[in-house]
Tab-separated table of C-alpha atoms and ligand atoms in Angstrom:
chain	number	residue	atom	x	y	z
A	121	UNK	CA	-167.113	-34.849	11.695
A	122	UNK	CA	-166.187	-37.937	13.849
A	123	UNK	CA	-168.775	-38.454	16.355
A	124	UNK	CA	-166.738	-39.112	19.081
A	125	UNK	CA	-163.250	-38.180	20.582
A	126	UNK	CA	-160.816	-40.739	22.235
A	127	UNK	CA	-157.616	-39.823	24.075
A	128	UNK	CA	-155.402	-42.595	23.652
A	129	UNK	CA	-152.586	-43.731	25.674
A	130	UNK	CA	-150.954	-46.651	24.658
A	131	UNK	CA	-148.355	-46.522	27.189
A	132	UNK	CA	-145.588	-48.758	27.758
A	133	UNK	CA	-144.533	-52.824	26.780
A	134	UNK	CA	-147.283	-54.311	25.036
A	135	UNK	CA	-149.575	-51.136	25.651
A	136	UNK	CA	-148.309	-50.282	21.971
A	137	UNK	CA	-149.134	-53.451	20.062
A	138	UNK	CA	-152.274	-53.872	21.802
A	139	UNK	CA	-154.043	-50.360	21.658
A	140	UNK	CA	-153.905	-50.091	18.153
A	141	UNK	CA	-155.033	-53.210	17.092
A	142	UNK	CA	-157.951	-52.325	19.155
A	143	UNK	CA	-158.693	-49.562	17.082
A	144	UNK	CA	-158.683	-51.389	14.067
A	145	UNK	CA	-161.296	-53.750	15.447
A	146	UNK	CA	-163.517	-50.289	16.850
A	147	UNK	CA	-163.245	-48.862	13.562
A	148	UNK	CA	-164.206	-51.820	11.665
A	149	UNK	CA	-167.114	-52.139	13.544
A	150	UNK	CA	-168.136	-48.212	12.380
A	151	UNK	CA	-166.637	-46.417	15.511
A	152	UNK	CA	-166.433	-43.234	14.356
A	153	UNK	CA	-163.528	-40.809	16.239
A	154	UNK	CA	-161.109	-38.929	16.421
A	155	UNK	CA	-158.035	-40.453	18.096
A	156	UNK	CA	-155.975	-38.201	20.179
A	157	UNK	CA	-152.808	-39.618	21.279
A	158	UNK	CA	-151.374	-39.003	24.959
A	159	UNK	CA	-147.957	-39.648	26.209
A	160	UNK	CA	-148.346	-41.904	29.737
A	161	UNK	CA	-145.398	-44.424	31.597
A	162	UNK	CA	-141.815	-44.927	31.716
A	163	UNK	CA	-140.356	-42.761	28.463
A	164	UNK	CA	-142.304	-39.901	30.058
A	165	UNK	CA	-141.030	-40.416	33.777
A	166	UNK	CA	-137.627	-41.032	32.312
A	167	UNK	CA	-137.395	-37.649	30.658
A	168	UNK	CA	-139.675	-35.504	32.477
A	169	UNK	CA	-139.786	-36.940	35.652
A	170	UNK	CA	-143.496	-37.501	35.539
A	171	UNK	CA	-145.074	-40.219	33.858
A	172	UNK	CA	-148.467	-38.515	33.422
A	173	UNK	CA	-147.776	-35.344	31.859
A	174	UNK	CA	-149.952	-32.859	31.913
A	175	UNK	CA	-150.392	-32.494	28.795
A	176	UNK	CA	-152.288	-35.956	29.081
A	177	UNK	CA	-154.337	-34.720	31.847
A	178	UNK	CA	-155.523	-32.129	30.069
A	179	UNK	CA	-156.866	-34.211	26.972
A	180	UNK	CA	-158.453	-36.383	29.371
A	181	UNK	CA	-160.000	-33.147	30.812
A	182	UNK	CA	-161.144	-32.268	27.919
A	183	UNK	CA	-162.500	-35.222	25.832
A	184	UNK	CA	-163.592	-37.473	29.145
A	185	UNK	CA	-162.598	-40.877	27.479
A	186	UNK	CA	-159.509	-42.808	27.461
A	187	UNK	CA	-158.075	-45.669	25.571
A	188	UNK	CA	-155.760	-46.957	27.970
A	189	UNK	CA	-152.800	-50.051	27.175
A	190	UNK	CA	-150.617	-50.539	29.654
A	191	UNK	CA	-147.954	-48.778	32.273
A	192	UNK	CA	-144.367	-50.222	33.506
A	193	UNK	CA	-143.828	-49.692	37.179
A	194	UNK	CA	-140.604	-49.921	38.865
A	195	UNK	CA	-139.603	-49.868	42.613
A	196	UNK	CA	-138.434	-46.389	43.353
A	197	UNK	CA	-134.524	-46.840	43.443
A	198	UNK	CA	-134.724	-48.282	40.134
A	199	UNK	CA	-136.544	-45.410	38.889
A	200	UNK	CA	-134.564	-43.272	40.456
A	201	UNK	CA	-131.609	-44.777	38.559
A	202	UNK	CA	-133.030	-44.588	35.006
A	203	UNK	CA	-133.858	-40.581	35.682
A	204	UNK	CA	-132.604	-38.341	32.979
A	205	UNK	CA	-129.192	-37.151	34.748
A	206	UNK	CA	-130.394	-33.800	34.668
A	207	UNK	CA	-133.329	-34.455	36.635
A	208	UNK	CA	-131.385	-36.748	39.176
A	209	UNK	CA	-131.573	-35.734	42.706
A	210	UNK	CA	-133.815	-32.699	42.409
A	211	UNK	CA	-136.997	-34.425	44.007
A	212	UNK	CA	-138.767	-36.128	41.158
A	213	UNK	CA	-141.274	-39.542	42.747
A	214	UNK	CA	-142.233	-42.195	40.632
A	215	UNK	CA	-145.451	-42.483	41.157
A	216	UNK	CA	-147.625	-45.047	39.024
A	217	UNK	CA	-149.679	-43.002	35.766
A	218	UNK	CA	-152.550	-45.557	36.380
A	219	UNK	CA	-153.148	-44.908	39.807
A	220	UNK	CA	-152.160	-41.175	39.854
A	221	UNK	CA	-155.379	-41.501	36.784
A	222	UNK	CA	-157.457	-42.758	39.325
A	223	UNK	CA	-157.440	-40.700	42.087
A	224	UNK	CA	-157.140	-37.440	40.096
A	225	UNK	CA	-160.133	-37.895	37.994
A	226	UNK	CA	-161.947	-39.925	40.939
A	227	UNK	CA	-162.327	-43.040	38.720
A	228	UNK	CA	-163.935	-44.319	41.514
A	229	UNK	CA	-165.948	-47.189	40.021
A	230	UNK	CA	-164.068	-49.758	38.420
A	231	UNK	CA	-165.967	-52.578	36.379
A	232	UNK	CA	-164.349	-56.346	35.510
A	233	UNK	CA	-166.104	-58.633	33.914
A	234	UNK	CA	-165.121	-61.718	33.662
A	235	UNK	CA	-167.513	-64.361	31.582
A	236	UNK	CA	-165.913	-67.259	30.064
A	237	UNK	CA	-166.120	-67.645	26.447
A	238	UNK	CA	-167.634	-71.009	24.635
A	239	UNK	CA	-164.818	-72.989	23.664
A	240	UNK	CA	-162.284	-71.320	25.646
A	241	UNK	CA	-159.179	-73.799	26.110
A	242	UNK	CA	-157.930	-71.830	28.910
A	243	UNK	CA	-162.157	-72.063	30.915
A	244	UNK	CA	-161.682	-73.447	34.406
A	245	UNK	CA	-162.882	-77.428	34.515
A	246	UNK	CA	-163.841	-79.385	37.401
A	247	UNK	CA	-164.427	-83.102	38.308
A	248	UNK	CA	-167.811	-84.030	37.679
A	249	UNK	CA	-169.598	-86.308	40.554
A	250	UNK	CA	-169.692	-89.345	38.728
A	251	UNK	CA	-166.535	-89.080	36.874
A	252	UNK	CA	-165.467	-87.191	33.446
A	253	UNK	CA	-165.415	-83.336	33.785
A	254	UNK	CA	-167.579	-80.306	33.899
A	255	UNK	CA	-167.088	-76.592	33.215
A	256	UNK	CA	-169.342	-74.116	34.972
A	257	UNK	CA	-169.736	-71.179	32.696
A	258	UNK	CA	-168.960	-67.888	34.686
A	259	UNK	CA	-170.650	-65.062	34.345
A	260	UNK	CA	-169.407	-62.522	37.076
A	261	UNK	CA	-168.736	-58.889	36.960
A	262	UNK	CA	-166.734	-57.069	39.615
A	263	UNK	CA	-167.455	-53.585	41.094
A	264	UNK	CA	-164.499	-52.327	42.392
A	265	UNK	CA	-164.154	-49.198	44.438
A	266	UNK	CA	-161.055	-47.691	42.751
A	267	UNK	CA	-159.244	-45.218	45.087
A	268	UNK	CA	-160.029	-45.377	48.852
A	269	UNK	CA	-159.428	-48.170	51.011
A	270	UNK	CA	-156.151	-50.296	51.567
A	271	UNK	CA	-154.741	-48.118	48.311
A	272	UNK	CA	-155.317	-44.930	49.323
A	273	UNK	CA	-152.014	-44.067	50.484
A	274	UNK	CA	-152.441	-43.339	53.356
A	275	UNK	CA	-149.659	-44.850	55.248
A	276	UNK	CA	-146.120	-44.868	57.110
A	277	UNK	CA	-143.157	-46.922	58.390
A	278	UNK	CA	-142.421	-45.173	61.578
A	279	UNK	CA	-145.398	-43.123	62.216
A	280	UNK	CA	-145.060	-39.808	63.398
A	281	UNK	CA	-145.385	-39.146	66.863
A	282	UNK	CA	-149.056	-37.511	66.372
A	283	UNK	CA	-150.133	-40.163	64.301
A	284	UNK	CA	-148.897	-42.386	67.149
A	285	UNK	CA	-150.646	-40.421	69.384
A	286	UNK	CA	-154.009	-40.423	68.013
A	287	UNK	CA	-153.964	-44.419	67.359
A	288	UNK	CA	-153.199	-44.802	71.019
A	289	UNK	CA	-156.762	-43.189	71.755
A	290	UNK	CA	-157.911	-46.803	70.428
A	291	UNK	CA	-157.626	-49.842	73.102
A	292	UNK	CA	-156.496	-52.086	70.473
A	293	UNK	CA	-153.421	-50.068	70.217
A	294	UNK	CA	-152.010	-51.675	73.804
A	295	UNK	CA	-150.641	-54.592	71.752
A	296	UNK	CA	-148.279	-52.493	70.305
A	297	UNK	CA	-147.208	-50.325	73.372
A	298	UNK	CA	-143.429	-51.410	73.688
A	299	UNK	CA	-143.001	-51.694	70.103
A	300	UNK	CA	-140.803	-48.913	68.862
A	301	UNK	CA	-142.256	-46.363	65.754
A	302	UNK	CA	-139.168	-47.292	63.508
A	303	UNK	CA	-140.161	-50.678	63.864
A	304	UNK	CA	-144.393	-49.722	63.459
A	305	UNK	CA	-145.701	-50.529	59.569
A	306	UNK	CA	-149.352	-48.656	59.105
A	307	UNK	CA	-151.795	-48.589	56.029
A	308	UNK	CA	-154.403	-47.386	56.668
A	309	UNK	CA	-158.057	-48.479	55.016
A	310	UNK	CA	-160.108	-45.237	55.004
A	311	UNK	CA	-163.623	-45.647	53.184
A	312	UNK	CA	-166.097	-42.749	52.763
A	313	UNK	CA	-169.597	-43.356	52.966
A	314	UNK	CA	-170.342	-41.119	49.088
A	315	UNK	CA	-167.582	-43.149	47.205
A	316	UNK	CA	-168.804	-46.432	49.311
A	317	UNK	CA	-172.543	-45.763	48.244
A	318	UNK	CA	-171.826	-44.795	44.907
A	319	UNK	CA	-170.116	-48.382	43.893
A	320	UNK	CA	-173.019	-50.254	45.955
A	321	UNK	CA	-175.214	-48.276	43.384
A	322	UNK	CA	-173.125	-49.098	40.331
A	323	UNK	CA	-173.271	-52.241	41.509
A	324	UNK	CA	-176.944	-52.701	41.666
A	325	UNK	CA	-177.980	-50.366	38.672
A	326	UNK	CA	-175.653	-53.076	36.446
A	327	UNK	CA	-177.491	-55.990	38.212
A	328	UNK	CA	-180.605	-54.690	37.164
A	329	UNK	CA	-179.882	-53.508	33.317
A	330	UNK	CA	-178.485	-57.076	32.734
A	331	UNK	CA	-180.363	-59.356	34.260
A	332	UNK	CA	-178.977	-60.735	37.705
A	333	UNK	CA	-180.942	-61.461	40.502
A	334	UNK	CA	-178.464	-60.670	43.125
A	335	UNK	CA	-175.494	-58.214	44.371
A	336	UNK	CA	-172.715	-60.184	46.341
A	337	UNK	CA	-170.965	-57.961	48.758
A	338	UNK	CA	-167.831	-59.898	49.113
A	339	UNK	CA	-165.853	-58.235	52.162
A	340	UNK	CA	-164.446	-59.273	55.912
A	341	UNK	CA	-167.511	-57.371	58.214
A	342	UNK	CA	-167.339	-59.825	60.961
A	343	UNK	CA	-163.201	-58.953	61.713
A	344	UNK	CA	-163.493	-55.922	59.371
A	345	UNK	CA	-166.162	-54.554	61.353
A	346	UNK	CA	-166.272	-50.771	60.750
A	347	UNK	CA	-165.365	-50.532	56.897
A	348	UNK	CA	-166.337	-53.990	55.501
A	349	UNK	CA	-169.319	-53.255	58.149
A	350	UNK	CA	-169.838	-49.475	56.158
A	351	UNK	CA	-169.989	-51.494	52.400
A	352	UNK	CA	-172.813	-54.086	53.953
A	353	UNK	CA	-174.686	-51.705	55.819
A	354	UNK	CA	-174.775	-49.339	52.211
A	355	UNK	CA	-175.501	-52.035	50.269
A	356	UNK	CA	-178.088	-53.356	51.904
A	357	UNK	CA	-179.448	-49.397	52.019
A	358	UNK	CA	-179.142	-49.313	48.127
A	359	UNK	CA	-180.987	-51.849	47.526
A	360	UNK	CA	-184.317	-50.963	48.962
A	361	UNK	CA	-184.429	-49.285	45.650
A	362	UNK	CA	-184.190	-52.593	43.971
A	363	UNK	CA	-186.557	-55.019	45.548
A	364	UNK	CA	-186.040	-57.723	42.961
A	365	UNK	CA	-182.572	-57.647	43.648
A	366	UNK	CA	-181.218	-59.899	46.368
A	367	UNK	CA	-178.087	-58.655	48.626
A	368	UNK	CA	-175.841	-61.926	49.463
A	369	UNK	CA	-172.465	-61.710	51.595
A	370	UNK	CA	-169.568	-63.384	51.359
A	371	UNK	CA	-165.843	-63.257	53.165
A	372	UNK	CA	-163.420	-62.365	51.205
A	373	UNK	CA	-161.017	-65.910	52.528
A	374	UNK	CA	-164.794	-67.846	52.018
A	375	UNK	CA	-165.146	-66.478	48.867
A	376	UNK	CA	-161.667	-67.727	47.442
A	377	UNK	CA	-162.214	-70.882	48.077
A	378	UNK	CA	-166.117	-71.121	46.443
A	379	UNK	CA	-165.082	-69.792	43.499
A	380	UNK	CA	-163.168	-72.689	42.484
A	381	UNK	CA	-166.207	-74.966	43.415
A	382	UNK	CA	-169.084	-73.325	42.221
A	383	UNK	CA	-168.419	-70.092	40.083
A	384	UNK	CA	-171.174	-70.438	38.258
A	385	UNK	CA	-173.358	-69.342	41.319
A	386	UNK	CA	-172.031	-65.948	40.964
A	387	UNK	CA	-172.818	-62.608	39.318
A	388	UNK	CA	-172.326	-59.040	40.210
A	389	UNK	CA	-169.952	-59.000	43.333
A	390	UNK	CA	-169.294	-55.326	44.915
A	391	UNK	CA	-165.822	-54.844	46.782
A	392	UNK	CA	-163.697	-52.200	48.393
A	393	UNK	CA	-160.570	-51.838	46.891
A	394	UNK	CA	-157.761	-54.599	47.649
A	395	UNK	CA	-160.450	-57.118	48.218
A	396	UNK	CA	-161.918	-56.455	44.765
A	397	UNK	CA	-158.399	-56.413	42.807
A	398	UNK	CA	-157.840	-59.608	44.689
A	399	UNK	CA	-161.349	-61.362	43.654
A	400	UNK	CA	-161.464	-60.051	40.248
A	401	UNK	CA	-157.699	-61.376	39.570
A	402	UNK	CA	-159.161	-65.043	40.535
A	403	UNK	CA	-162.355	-64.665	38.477
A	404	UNK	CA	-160.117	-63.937	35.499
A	405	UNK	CA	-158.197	-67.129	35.767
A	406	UNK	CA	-161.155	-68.608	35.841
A	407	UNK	CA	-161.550	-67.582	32.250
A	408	UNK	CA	-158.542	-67.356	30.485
A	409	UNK	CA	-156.446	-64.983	32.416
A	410	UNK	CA	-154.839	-61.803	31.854
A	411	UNK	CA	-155.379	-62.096	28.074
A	412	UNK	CA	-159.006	-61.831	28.685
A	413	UNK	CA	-159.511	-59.219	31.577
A	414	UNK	CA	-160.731	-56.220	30.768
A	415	UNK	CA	-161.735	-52.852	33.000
A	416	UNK	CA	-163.521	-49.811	33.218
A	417	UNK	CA	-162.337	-47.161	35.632
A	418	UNK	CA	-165.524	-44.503	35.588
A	419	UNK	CA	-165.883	-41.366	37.179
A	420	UNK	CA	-168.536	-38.504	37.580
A	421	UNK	CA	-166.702	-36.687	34.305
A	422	UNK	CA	-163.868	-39.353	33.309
A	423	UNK	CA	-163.786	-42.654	32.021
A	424	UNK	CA	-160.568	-44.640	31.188
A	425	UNK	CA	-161.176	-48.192	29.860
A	426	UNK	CA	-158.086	-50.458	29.937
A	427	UNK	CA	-156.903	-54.211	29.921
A	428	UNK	CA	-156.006	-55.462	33.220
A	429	UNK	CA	-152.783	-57.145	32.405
A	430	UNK	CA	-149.546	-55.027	32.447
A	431	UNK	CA	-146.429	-54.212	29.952
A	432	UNK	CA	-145.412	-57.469	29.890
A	433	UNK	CA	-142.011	-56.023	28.730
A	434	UNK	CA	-140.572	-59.482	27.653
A	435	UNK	CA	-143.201	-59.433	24.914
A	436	UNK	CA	-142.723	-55.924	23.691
A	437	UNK	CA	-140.194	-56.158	20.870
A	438	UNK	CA	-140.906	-59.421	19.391
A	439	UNK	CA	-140.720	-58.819	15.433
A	440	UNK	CA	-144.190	-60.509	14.969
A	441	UNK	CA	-146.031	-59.908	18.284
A	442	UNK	CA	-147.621	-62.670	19.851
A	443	UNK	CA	-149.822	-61.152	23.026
A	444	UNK	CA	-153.336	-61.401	23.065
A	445	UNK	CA	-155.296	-58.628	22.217
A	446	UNK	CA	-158.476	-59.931	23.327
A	447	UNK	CA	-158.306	-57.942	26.671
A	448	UNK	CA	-157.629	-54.746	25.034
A	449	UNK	CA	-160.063	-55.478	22.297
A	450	UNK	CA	-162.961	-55.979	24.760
A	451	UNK	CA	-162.013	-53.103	26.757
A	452	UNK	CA	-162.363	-51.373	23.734
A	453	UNK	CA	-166.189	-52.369	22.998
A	454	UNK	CA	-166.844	-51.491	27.195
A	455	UNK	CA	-165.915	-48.068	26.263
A	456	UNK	CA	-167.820	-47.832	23.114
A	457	UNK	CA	-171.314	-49.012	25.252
A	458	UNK	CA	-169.325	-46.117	27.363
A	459	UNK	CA	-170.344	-43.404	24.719
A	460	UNK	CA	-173.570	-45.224	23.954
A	461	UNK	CA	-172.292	-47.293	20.796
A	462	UNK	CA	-174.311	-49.981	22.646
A	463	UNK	CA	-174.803	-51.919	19.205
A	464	UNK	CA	-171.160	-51.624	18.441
A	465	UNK	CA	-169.748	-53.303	22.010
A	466	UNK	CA	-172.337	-56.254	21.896
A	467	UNK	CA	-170.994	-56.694	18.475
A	468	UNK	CA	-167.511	-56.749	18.918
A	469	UNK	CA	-168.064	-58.944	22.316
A	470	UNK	CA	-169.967	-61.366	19.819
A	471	UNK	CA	-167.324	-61.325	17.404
A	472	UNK	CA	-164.768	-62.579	20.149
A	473	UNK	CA	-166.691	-64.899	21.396
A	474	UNK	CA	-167.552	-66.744	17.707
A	475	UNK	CA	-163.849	-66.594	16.853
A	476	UNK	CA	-162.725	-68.238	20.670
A	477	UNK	CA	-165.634	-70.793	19.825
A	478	UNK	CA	-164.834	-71.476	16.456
A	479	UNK	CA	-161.035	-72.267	17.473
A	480	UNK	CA	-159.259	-71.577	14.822
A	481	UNK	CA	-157.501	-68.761	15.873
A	482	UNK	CA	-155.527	-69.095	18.974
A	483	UNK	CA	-152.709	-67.269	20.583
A	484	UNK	CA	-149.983	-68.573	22.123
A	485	UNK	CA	-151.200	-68.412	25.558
A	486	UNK	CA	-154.552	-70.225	24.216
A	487	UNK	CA	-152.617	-73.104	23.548
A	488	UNK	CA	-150.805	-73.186	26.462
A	489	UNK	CA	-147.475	-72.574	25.058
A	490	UNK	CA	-144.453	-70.939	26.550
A	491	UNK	CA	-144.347	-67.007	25.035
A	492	UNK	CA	-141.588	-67.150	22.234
A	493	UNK	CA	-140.860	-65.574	19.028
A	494	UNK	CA	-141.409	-68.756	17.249
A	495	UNK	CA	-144.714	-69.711	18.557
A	496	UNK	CA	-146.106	-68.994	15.456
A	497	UNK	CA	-144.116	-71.264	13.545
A	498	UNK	CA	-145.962	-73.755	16.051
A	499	UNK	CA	-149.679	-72.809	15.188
A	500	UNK	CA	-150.510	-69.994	17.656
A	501	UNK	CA	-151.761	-66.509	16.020
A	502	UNK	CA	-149.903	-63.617	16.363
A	503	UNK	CA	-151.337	-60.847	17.636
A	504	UNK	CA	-152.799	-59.134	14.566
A	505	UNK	CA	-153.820	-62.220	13.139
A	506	UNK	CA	-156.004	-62.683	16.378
A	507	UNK	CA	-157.011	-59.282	15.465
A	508	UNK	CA	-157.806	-59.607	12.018
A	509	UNK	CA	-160.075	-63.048	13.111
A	510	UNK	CA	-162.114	-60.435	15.113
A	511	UNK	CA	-162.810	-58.191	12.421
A	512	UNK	CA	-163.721	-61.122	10.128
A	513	UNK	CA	-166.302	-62.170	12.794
A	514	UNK	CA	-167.967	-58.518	12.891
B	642	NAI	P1	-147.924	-58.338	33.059
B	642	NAI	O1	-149.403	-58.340	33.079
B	642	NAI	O2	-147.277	-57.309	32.231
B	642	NAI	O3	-147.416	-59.742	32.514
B	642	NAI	C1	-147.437	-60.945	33.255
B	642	NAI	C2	-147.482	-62.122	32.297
B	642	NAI	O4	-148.811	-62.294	31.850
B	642	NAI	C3	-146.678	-61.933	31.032
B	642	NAI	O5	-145.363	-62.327	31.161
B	642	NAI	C4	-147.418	-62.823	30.084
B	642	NAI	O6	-147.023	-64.153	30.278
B	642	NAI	C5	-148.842	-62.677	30.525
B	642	NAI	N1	-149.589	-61.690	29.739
B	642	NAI	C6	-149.834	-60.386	30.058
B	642	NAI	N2	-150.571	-59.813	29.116
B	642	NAI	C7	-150.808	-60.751	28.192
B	642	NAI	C8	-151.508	-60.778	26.950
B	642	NAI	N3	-152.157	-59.691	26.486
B	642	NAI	N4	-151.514	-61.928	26.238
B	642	NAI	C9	-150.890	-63.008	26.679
B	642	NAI	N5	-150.223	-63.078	27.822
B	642	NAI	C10	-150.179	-61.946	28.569
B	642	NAI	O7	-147.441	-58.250	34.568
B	642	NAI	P2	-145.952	-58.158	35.177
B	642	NAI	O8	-144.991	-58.964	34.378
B	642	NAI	O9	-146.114	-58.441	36.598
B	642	NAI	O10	-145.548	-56.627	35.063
B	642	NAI	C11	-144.883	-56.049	33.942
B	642	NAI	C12	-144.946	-54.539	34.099
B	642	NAI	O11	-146.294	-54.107	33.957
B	642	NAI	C13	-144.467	-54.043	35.474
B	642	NAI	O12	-143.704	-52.888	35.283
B	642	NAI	C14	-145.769	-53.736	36.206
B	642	NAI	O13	-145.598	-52.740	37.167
B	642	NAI	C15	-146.656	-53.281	35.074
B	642	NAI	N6	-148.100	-53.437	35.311
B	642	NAI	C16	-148.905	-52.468	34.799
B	642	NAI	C17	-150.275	-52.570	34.896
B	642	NAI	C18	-151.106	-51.517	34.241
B	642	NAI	O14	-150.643	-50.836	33.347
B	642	NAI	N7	-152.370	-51.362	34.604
B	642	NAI	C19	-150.910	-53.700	35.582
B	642	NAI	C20	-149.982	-54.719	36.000
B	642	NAI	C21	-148.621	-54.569	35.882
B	643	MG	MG1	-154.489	-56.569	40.162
């Protein structure tokens, strides 16, 4: 019997050219499971109205990993529009599979790494003092906190009155006192201290299985001052259970700009929410982009482990596909360290980094080329042959 069991939900776009080529590289590498597919995205909002069945939440319930590709999101008239008729106007909301994933299973921690490769074409350079050029190897990981904060929701265009009410009990709220509630825009960025502590922990607990000396807390605490403020003050609580570990701090605006001077000097950063989705997307330039970015979303009892790039629907029905797997592929060997297949992840991330080293094999957005069917008549690798490189390398 397979040792493990995988719900897989390939998705939408290039969800379905990536996930499986994934698998291919998982089982060459002796990752024994059962795969369980799961409907998730557009198709299923289309006809059902819902674009995470329940049918998928129950598999997830049951087997507590996930394969995830990739999701198309539309704004809500469209998806209003491309409704089954029969479902039109009786009270269906889009709301995004990926995100509904996270806060239902209370994926709270999400986990980006983003280390650049040897060889990498696409590695961020710099001018060198004396002339000529240098490029910093990164080596960062990003703890996100998945589902509070500036995404929880939470929020209104013309507030009701109460709402209103109870801001007003806040002296800061005078600035707005003649401006009308239709014209009033509020999110609001609600941390708890568990789901706060819990990805300073992650955080630090990483830090100290792989080797870093330090946790970066990159937030806002000194305009920020009561949630950034909560992440610091945790943080700095956690790790007086790690007293080789240093706790640094950066601004999020700071940090922006240092990572394109020294991101080398960087290694596990810890952020709430937006702030972390915003300083993981700029690490991941830093190494290649979205066809390198990989995730972990990781709950108490869940654990969905997905590429951070999206559909990419423009790329979906080539005849020979020409995305990069590489993101998917590495997601892939995070969840197999996931289920304790330690020796299996290191191997596949080895076997991607000798094949970006080696060269040989590039895809199209490797080489800097414009995405088109006939890239591969100009020497980039399609998608499986990327793929097939990979298992070669294993
Ligand atoms: P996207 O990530 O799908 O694509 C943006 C561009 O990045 C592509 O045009 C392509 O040039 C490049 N790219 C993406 N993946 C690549 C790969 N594996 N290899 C090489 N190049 C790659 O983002 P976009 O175009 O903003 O959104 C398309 C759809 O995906 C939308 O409906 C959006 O809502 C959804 N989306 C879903 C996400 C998810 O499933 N987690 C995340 C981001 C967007
Ligand atoms: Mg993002």
């Amino acid at each position: 019997m397979p040792r493990h069991t995988i719900v897989t939900m390939p998705g939408d776009g290039i969800g379905n050219i990536v996930l499986p080529e994934s698998i291919r590289v998982l089982e060459a590498a002796g990752f024994d499971a059962d795969w369980v597919h799961a409907d998730v995205g557009w198709a299923c909002w289309c006809s059902q109205g819902n674009a995470l069945p329940q049918r998928t939440v129950d598999l997830l319930e049951a087997h507590r990993v996930g394969l995830f590709g990739a999701i198309t999101s539309k704004p809500r008239d469209a998806a209003e529009r491309e409704l089954a008729p029969e479902l039109k106007g009786r009270g269906f909301v889009y709301y995004s599979p990926i995100v509904t994933m996270r806060q239902h299973f209370d994926l709270d921690i999400c986990i980006r790494p983003c280390r650049s490769y040897e060889g990498n074409p696409l590695n961020f350079v710099r001018r060198a003092p004396g002339g000529g050029l240098e490029e910093p190897l990164v080596n960062a990981v990003i703890f996100r906190q998945n589902t509070e904060g500036l995404y929880s929701g939470v929020e209104w265009t013309d507030p009701p009155s109460e709402v209103r009410r109870a801001l007003e009990t806040h002296p800061k709220m005078k600035a707005w006192a003649r401006t009308p509630s239709e014209d009033l825009a509020i999110s609001a960025r609600i941390l708890s201290r568990r789901a706060t502590r819990r990805i300073c922990e992650a955080a630090f607990r990483y830090a100290a299985e792989h080797g870093y000396p330090s946790v970066t807390v990159c937030e806002k605490p000194n305009v920020i001052r009561e949630t950034s403020g909560m992440v610091l003050q945790e943080a700095r609580k956690v790790q007086r259970d790690f007293p080789h570990i240093a706790v640094h701090d950066t601004n999020i605006d700071a940090q922006m700009m240092w990572l394109t001077k020294n991101p080398e000097d960087y290694g596990v950063i810890v952020a709430t929410n937006m702030f972390g989705d915003i300083v993981s997307d700029a690490f991941a330039g830093l190494v290649g982009g979205l066809g390198f970015a990989a995730s972990a979303n990781i709950g108490e009892a869940v654990a969905v482990f997905e590429p951070t790039h999206g559909s990419a629907p423009k790329y979906a029905r080539y005849e020979v596909p020409i995305v990069n797997p590489i993101a998917m592929i590495a997601s892939a060997a995070m969840m197999a360290e996931h289920v304790g297949e330690v020796e299996v992840g290191r191997r596949i991330h080895a076997a991607i980094a000798r094949v970006v080293e080696e060269g040989r094999v590039r895809t199209y957005d490797m080489l800097r080329m414009k995405g088109a069917p006939d890239v591969v008549l100009h020497g980039a690798a399609s998608t499986s042959q990327m793929t097939d490189a990979v298992i070669a390398a294993l």
